[in-house]
Phi, psi and omega in degrees: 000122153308127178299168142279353160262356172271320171288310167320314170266000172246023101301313155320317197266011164283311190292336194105002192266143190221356215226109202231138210248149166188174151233066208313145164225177216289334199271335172250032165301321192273322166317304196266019165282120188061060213258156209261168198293356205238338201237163202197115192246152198247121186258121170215172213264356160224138170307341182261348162277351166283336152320300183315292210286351181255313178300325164282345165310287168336285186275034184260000000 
């Protein structure tokens, strides 16, 4: 049976998004539980600052 973290991710590797920005907490444990070798996740330590960061990723 397919998971809903195997289709989330393999919809990101359909768009090309490899690059996932968060400030992970107990609810994305199981997401980044075994996180795949292909995708390269970016970590800070407050939500507003993972927007700016992800908003400039986006427009570089």
């Amino acid at each position: 049976m397919t998971t809903v973290r195997e289709v989330t991710l393999d919809l990101l590797r359909s768009f090309g998004m490899t690059t996932i920005f968060g400030n992970p907490g107990s609810t994305e444990e199981t997401f980044l539980h075994a996180f795949p070798g292909d995708f390269r996740y970016v970590l800070a330590l407050q939500e507003a600052a993972v927007v700016g960061i992800a908003d400039g990723y986006a427009q570089a």
